[in-house]
Amino acid sequence: MDILWLDQNDVRSILELSAVMEAVEKAFEQHGKKKVQMPPKSYLYFDKHNGDLRTMPAYLEEQDVAGVKIVNVHPDNRAKGLPSVMALVVLNSTETGQPLAVMDGTHLTDLRTGAAGGVAAKYLARKDSHVVGIVGAGNQAKTQLMALSLVFDIHQVKVYDISTDRAEGFRGDMMQKIGAEIIVASSVEEVCGCDILVTVTPVREPVVRSEWIRPGTHINAIGADAAGKEELDPMLLTRAKVVVDDIVQASHSGEVNVPLSDGVITSGGIWAEIGEVIAGIKVGREDESEITVFDSTGLAIQDIATATIVYTAAKERGLGRSLSMF
Ligand SMILES: NC(=O)c1ccc[n+]([C@@H]2O[C@H](COP(=O)([O-])OP(=O)(O)OC[C@H]3O[C@@H](n4cnc5c(N)ncnc54)[C@H](O)[C@@H]3O)[C@@H](O)[C@H]2O)c1
C-alpha cells in the first residue's frame, strides 16, 4: 500500500490563495448546513515549554473527503529558528480508511487561516473598507493581509508589533505584494483607526481597548485559539455583532472563551457561525455603523478542504514521493 508524501515545496507549488479562499468558503457553508463531521480540536499542553499540540479531524460529507491535521503552537520557537506554528495533514480514504497522503501542513495552515479572515470580512466588513489595521506582524499576518487584498481595494495598512523589526520586515515584504501604503505604527491605538482590524498575536491579556474601536469597524480576531487566550477588551464584544467559526470550539478556545467563562457575555451574545451567514441562514452586517467581530479558532474542515486541493493536483501533476506502508 502506497502513501503519497508531499513536502512544503510541493504544497507551495500547488496552492493559490484565491483557490484556498473558495474552498474555505464552501467548507464553512457546508458547516453552516451541518454537512460536516468535526469533533472539536483536542489539545496537549506542554506548559514547561510554552507550547501545545492539537489534533484536528474532519469529514466533509458532500465532497466525501476526510483526514486529520496535527499542529503545534510554540510562540518562543522563533528564537530557535522555527515557525511558531508547524503542521502535518493526513488524508484518508473514506471508503477503506487507507491513508492516501501525508503532507506538510505549515504553509497550508498559513493560507487557510488567511483565507478564513478574507472570507469572513467579505460577509461582515463594510464594502467600502480601504484601511486595514494589523496587530502582530508574524506569519499569519501576511496571509491575513493577502486574503483581504483579494476582496477589498486596500489603500493603507497600519501595522503594530511589539518588535519594531518584525513590523518593519512585514512592511518590506508586503508593500510590493499588495501595492498599498504600509505604515509601521507606534501603538495598538493608532492601528485601531481603520475599517478592518486584524489581531493576530499570541497574547493572553487583551491588547485592544473597546474605546479605540469606532462604529463600522470589522475585526478579524485570529490569535486566540486556545483556552485562556484573548486579544480584545471583552467590553468590545458586548458592543459588537460576534460571529464565530464554530460555537463549540470558540467557546472553549476562541476570543469569546474568557469573556464567556467570566460571565461578561453569554452564549446568547454570539450572533452566528460564519457558515450560517454564508449559507444565508443568518444575516451578516446589517448597517454601516455596526461593529462586527469574526472569532476564528481555525477549523479542521478548512485544513481538509485545502489538503484536498493539494492531493488532487499532486495526483494530476505527478508530484510527491510514494512511500510504501506494507
Ligand atoms: N485562528 C486560527 O486559525 C489560527 C491559525 C494559526 C495561528 N493562530 C494563532 O495566531 C497567533 C499568531 O500566530 P503566528 O503564526 O503569526 O505567530 P508568530 O510568532 O509568527 O507571530 C506573532 C507576532 O505577534 C507579535 N506580538 C506578540 N505580542 C504582541 C503584542 N502584545 N502586541 C503586538 N504584537 C505582539 C510577535 O512579536 C510576533 O511578531 C498565535 O496565537 C496562533 O496560535 C490562529
Coordinates of C-alpha atoms in Angstrom, one line a residue, residues 3 9 32 50 59 84 89 121 124 136 188 192 217-218 234-235 238 244 254 284 321 326:
I3 CA 1.1 6.8 0.6
N9 CA 7.7 22.7 -1.9
G32 CA -23.5 26.1 8.3
N50 CA 5.2 27.3 26.5
Y59 CA -15.1 14.8 7.3
S84 CA 5.6 29.1 16.0
V89 CA -2.0 16.7 7.4
A121 CA -14.5 40.0 6.0
L124 CA -19.1 41.1 7.6
G136 CA 1.0 41.3 15.4
V188 CA -2.1 49.5 19.0
C192 CA -7.3 50.7 15.5
T217 CA -15.2 48.6 12.1
H218 CA -14.9 44.9 11.3
P234 CA -14.3 41.9 26.5
M235 CA -16.5 45.0 26.6
T238 CA -20.8 43.5 24.2
V244 CA -17.6 32.6 15.4
G254 CA -11.7 31.3 20.8
G284 CA -24.2 39.3 8.3
R321 CA 7.0 10.8 -3.4
F326 CA 3.3 -2.5 4.0

